[in-house]
Short mmCIF file of C-alpha atoms in Angstrom, two decimals:
data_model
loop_
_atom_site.label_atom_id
_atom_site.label_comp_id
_atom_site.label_asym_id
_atom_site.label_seq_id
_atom_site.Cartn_x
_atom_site.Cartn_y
_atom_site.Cartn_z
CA UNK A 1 -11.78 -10.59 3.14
CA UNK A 2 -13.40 -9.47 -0.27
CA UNK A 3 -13.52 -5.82 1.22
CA UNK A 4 -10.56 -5.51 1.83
CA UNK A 5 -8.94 -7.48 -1.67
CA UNK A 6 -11.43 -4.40 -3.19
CA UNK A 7 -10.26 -2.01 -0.96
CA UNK A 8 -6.49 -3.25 -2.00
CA UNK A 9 -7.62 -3.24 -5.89
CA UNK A 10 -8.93 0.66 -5.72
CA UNK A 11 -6.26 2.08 -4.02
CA UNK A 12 -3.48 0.21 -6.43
CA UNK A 13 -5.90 1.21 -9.76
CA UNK A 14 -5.82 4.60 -8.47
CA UNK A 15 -2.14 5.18 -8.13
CA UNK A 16 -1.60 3.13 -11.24
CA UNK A 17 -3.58 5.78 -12.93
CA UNK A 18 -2.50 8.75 -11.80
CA UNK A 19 0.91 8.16 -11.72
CA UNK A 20 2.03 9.17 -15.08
CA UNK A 21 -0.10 11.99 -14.78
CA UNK A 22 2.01 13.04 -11.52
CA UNK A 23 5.26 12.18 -13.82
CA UNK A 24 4.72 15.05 -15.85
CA UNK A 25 3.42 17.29 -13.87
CA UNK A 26 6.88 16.56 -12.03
CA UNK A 27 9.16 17.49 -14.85
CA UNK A 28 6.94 20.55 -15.71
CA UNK A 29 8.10 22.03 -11.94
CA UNK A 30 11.54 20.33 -11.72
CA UNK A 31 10.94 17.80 -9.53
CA UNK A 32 13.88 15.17 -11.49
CA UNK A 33 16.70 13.89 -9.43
CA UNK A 34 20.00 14.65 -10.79
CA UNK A 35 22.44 11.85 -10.99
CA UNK A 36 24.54 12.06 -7.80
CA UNK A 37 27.77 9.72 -7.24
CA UNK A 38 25.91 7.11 -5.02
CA UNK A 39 22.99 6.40 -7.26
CA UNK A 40 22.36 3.58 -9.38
CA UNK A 41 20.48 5.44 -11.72
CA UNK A 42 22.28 6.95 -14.91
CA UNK A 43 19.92 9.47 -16.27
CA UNK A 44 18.02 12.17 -14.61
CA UNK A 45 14.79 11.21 -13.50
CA UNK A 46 11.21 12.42 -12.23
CA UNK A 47 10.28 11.82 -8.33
CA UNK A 48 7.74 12.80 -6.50
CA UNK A 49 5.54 9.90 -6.88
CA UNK A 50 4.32 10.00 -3.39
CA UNK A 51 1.73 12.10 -4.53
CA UNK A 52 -0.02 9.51 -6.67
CA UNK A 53 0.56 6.55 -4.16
CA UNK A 54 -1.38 9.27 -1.30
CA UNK A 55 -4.29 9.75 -3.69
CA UNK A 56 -4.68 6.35 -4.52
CA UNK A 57 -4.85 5.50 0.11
CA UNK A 58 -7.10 8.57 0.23
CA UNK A 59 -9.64 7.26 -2.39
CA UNK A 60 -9.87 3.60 -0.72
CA UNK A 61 -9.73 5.65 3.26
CA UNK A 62 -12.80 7.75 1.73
CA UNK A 63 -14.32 4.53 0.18
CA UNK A 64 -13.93 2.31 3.13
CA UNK A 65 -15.70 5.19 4.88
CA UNK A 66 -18.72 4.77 2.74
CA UNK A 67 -19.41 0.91 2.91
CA UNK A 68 -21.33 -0.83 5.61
CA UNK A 69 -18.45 -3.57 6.59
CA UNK A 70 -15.72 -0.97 7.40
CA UNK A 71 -18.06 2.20 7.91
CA UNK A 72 -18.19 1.79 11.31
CA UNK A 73 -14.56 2.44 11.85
CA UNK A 74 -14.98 5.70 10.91
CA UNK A 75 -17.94 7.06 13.69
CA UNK A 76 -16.87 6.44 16.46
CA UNK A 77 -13.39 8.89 16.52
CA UNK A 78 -11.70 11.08 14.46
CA UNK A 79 -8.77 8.81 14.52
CA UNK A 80 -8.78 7.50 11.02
CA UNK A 81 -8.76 11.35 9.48
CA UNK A 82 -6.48 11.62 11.70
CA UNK A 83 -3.76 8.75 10.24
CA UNK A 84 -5.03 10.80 7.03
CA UNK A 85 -4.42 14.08 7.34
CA UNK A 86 -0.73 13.46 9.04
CA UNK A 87 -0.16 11.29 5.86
CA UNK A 88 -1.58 13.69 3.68
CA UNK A 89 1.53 16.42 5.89
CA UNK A 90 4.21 13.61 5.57
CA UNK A 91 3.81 13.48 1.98
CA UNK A 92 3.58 17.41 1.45
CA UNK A 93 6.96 17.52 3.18
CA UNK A 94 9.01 14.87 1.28
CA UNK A 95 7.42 16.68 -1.83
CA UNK A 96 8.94 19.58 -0.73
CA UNK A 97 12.23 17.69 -0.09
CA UNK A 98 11.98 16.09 -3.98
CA UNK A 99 12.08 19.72 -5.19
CA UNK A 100 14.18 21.82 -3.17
CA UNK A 101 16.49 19.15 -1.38
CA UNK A 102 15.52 19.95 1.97
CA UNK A 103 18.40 19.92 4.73
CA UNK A 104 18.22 16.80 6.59
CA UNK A 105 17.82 18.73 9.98
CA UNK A 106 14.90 20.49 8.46
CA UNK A 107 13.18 17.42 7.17
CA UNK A 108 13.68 15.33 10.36
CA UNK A 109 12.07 17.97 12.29
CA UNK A 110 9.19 18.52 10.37
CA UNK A 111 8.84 14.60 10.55
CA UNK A 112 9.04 14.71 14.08
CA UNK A 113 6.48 17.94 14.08
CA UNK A 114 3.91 15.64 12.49
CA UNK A 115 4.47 12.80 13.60
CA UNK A 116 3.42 14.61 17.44
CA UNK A 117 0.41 16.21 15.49
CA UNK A 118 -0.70 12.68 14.80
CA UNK A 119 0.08 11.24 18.33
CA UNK A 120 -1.57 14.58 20.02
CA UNK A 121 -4.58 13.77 17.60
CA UNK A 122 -5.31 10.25 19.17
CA UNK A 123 -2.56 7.70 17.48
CA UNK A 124 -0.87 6.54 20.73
CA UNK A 125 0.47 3.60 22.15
CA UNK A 126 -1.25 3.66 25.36
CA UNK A 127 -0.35 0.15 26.25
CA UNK A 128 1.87 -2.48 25.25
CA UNK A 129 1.02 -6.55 25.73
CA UNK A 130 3.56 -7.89 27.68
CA UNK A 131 1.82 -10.34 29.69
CA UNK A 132 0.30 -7.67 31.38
CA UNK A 133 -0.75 -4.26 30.47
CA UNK A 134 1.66 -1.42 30.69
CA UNK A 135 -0.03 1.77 30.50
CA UNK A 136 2.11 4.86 30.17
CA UNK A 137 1.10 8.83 30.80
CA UNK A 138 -0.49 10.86 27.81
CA UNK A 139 3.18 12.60 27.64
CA UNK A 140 5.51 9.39 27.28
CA UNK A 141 2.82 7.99 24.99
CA UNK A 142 2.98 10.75 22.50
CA UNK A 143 7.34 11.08 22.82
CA UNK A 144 7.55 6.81 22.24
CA UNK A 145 4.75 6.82 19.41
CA UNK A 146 6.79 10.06 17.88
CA UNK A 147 9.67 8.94 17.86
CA UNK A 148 8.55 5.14 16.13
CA UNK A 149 7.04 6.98 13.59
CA UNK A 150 10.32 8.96 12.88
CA UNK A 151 12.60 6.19 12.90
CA UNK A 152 10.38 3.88 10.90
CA UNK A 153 10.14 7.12 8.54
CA UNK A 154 13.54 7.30 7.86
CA UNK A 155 14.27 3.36 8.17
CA UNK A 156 12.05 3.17 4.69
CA UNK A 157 13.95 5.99 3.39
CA UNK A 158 17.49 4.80 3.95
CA UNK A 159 16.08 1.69 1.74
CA UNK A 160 14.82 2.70 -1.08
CA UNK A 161 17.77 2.84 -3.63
CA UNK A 162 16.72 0.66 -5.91
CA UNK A 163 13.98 0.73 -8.45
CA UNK A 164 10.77 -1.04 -7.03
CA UNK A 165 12.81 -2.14 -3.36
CA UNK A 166 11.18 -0.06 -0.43
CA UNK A 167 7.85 -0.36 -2.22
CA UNK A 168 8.09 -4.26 -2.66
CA UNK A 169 9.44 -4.72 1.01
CA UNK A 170 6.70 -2.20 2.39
CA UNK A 171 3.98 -4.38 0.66
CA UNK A 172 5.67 -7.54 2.22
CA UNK A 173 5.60 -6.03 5.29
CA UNK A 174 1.76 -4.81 5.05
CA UNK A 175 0.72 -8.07 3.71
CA UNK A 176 2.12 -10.00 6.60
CA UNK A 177 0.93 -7.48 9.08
CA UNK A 178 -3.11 -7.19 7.46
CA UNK A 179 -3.38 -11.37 8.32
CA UNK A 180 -2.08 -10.94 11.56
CA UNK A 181 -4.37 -7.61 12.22
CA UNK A 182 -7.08 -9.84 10.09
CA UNK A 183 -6.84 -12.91 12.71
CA UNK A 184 -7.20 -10.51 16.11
CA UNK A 185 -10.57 -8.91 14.37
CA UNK A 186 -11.78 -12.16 13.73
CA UNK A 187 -12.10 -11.71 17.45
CA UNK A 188 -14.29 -8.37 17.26
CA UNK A 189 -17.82 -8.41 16.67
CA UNK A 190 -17.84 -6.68 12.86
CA UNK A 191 -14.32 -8.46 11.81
CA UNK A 192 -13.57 -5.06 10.77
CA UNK A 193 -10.16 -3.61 11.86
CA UNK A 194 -8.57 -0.59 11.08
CA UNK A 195 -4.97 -2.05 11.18
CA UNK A 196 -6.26 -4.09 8.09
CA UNK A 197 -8.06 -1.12 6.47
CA UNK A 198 -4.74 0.65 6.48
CA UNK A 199 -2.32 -2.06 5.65
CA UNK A 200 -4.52 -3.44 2.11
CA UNK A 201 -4.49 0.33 1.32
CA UNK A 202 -1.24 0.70 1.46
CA UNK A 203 -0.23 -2.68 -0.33
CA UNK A 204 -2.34 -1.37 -2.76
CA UNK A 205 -0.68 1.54 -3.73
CA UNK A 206 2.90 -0.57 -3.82
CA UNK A 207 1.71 -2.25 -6.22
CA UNK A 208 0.24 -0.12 -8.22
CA UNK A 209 3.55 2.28 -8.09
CA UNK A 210 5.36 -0.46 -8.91
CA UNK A 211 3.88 -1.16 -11.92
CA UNK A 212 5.46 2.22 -12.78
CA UNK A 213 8.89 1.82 -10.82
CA UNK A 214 10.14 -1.60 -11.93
CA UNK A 215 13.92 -1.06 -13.11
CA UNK A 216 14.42 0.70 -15.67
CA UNK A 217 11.71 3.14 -13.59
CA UNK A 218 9.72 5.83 -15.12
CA UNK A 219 9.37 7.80 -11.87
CA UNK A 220 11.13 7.55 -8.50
CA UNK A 221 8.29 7.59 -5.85
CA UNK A 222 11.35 9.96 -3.72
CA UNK A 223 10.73 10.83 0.14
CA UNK A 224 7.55 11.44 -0.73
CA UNK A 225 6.68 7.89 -0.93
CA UNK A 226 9.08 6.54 1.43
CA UNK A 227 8.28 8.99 4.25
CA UNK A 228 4.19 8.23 3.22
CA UNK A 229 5.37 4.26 3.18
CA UNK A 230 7.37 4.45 6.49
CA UNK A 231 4.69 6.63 7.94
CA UNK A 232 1.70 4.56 6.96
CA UNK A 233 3.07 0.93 8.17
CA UNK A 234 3.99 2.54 11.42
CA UNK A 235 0.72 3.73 11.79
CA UNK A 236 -1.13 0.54 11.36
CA UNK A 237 1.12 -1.35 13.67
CA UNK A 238 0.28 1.22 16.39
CA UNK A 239 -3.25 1.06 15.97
CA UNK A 240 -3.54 -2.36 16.57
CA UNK A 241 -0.48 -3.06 19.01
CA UNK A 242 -0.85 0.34 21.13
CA UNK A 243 -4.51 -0.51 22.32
CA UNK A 244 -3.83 -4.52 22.71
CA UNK A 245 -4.99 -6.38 25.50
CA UNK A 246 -4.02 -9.88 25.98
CA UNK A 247 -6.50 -10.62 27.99
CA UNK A 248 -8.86 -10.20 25.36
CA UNK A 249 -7.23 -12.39 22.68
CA UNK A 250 -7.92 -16.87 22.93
CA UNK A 251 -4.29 -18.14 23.60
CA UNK A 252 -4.98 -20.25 20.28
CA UNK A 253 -3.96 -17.39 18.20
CA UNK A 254 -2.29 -14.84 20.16
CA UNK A 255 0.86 -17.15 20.59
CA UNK A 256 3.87 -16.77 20.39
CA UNK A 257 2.56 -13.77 23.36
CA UNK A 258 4.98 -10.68 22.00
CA UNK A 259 3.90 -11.19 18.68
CA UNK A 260 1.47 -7.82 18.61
CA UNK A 261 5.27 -6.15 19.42
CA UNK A 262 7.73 -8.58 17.65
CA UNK A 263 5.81 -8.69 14.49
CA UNK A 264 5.94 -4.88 13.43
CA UNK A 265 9.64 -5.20 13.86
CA UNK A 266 10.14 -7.63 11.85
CA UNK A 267 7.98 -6.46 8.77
CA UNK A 268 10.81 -3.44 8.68
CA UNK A 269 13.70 -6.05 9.81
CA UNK A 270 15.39 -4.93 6.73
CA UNK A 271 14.78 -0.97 6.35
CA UNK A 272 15.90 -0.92 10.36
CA UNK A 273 18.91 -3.24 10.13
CA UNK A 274 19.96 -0.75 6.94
CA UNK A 275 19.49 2.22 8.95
CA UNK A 276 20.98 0.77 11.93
CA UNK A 277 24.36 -0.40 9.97
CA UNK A 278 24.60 2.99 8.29
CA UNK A 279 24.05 4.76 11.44
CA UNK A 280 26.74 2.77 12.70
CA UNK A 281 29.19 3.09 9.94
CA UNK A 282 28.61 6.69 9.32
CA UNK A 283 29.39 7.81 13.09
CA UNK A 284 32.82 5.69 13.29
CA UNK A 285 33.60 7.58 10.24
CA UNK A 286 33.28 10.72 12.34
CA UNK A 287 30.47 11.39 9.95
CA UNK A 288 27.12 12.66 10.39
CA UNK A 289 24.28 10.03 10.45
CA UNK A 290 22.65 11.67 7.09
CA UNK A 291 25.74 11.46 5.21
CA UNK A 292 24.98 9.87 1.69
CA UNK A 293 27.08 6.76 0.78
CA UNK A 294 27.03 3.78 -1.60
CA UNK A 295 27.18 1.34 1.22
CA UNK A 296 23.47 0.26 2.13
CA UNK A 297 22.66 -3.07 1.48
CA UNK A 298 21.48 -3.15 -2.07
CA UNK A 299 24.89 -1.18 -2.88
CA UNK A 300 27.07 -4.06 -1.66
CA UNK A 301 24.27 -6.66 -3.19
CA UNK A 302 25.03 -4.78 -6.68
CA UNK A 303 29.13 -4.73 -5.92
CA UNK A 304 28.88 -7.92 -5.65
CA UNK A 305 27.51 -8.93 -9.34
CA UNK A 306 23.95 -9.08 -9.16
CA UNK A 307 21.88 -6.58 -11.19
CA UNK A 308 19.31 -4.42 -10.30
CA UNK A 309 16.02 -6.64 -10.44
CA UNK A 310 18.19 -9.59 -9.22
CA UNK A 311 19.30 -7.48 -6.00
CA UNK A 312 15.27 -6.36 -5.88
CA UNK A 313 14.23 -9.68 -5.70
CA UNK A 314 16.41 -11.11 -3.43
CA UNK A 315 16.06 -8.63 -0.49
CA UNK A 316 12.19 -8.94 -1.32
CA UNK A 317 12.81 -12.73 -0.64
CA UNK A 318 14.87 -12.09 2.71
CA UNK A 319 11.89 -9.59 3.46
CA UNK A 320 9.06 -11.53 2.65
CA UNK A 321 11.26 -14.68 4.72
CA UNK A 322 11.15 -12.77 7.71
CA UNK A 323 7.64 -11.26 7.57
CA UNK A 324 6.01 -14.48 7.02
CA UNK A 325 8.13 -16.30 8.80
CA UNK A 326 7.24 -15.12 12.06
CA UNK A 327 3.71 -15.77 11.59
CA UNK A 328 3.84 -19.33 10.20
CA UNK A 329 4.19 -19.80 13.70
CA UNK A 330 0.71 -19.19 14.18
CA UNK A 331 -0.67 -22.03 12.06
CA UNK A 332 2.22 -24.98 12.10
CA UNK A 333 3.86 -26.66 13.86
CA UNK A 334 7.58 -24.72 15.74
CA UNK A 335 9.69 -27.64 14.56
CA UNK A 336 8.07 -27.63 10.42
CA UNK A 337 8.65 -23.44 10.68
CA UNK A 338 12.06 -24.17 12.07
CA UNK A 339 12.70 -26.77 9.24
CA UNK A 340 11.16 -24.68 6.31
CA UNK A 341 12.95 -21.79 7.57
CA UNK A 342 16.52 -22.92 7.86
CA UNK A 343 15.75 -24.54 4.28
CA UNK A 344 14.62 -20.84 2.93
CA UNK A 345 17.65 -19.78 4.39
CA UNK A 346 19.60 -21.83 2.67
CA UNK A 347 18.43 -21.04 -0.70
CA UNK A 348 18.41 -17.14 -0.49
CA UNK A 349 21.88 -17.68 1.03
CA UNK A 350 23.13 -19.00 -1.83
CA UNK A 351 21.00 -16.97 -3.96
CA UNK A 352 22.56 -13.65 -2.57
CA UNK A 353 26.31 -14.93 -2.92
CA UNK A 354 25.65 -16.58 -6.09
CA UNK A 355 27.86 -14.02 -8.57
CA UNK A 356 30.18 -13.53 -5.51
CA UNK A 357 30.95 -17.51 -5.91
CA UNK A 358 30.94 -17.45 -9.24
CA UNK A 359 33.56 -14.67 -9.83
CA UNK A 360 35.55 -16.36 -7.28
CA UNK A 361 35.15 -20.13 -8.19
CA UNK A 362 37.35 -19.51 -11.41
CA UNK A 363 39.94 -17.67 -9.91
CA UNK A 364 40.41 -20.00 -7.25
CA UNK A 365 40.78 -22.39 -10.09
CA UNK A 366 43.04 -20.64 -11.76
CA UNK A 367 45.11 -19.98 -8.56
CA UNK A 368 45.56 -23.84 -7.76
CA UNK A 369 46.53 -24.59 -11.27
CA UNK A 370 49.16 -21.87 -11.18
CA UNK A 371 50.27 -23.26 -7.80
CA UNK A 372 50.13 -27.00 -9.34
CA UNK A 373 52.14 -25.46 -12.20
CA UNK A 374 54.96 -24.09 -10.00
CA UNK A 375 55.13 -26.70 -7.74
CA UNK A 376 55.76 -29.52 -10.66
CA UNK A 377 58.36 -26.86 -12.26
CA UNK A 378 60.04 -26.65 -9.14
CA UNK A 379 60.26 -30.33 -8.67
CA UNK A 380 60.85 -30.95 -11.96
CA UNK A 381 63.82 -28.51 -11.45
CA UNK A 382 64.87 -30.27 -8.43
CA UNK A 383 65.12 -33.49 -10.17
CA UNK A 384 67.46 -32.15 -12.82
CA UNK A 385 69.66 -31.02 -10.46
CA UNK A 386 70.23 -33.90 -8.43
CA UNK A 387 70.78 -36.05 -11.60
CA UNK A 388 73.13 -33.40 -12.51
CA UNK A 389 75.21 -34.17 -8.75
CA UNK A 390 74.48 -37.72 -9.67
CA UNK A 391 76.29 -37.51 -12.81
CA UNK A 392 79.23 -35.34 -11.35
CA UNK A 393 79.73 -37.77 -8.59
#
């Protein structure tokens, strides 16, 4: 576990330091994203700082690859330089996309370009654990691990809108994943897992960018750190999921049994039910699926009342509720998860429709006193009048 916390700490002091450096070597070529109608933002500023967050995973990849614990990861396959080299492509695209504005066509098919490079280079699901092993043909295997990496691409893209969001939710995600991928390697002779090695690296370099990024952010990390992001947690769910046999795992901690599937679904349950919504929305509209609008989730969180670090930390909580959540499972008790989880629930609830309520609460108020108000005028008029026929009479 110290490996990897080091591991974690080089690749986040890495990007940390390099990332002003990548700031201004951003506005010295233009890379500075104009104020459009559906950001948050109000002044032009840099992106591209995917480029520090993939220097900071290639220095802990190329240190991992040097120490004894997690050495042997590395000789057996080319695998690992693999994951590396595609994420070293991924980010060189969105780069390209954070100066030129690349047409979403374009960038979706050089996405899906590397992302078969990758799977053609040895990342493959070539089974699935459901029960029993499900073992597809080298063809299918490459199309289904393609097209996961695409969609979990873009899923972290459609996210990140706010300063510090897809970063914070990415390193939820990767943090709940590397103790899952942590607990099956306890299984494995070394402990060492490659899952893990990827998913510390990668929290690593959240953090460290989002030392940078908090709101008001010095530099947008653009698509090409949520393409790298998207790319990177795909790719460690894949290498530990796509080669999983049940069979090999004690029923103590591979329960609930479709966790190895369920779990890296969850760690993006946000970025996917964004996408999904806006897929959704932007089709009925007659619209094309890549049509910008201000209607993601942390749009309607900010319409709403809440400010920009209140909306950031609120989805991180119904992130980090949902990642961990579904592997509490694995150490307590069903009914105490069940308990604690309706109880979180609860509380980010309220949390999220807190300056909904509180907009609302007063005018509601004022409503009912304006209705009291008529209603005693009226009867008050009503009175008069039939002590007027009273008097007539």
């Amino acid at each position: 576990m110290r490996v990897y916390l080091l591991i974690a700490a080089i690749a986040g002091g890495v990007t940390w330091l390099v990332t002003p450096l990548i700031r201004h070597m951003a506005i010295h070529i233009g890379a500075v994203g104009k104020v459009r109608a559906r950001d948050v933002h109000t002044i032009p500023t840099p992106r591209m700082g995917g480029l520090g967050m993939l220097i900071g995973f290639t220095f802990a990849m190329i240190y991992a690859s040097r120490i004894s614990f997690t050495t042997g990861l590395f000789a057996n396959n080319n695998q690992e330089w693999v994951i590396l080299a595609g994420a070293a492509m991924i980010c060189l695209l969105g780069m390209a996309d954070d100066l030129w504005d690349l047409d979403w066509m374009l960038k979706m098919a050089g996405q899906l370009l590397i992302s078969v490079f990758v799977a053609w280079g040895g990342l493959q699901i070539i089974s699935l654990p459901l029960g029993s092993l499900v073992t597809a043909s080298p063809g299918i295997s490459i199309s289904i691990t393609a097209i996961l990496i695409v969609a979990s691409i873009n899923a972290v893209n459609f996210v990140d809108g706010l300063d510090g969001l897809a970063s914070g939710i990415v390193a939820i995600g990767g943090i709940a994943f590397a103790v899952y991928s942590y607990i099956i390697a306890r299984n494995s002779p070394s402990y060492a897992s490659m899952a893990t090695l990827i998913d510390v690296a990668m929290v690593g370099i959240c953090v460290g960018f989002i030392l940078h990024n908090w709101h008001p952010a010095k530099l947008f990390m653009g698509d090409s750190g949520s393409m790298l992001l998207g790319y990177l947690i795909t790719c460690a769910s894949i290498v530990m999921t796509g080669r999983l046999d049940p069979a090999s795992i004690h029923t103590s901690v591979y329960l609930p049994v479709f966790m190895p599937i369920l779990l890296p679904i969850l760690v993006l349950f946000l970025p996917v039910l964004d996408m999904c919504l806006a897929i959704v929305r932007r089709l009925s509209h007659g619209q094309s699926p890549m049509h910008p609008d201000r209607m993601h989730l942390h749009h309607r969180m900010l319409r709403i009342g809440h400010t920009v670090q209140g909306a950031v930390l609120i989805l991180w909580g119904w992130a980090a509720l949902i990642a961990f959540g579904s592997i509490m499972i694995l150490f307590f008790r069903a009914d105490h998860v069940a308990i604690a989880f309706s109880v979180a629930v609860v509380v980010l609830t309220v949390a999220t429709m807190y300056p909904y309520l509180k907009q609302r609460l007063p005018e509601i108020a004022e409503e009912d006193r304006t209705y009291e108000a008529a209603r005693r005028k009226a009867r008050h008029a009503s009175d008069e009048m039939s002590q007027g026929s009273g008097k007539a009479a």
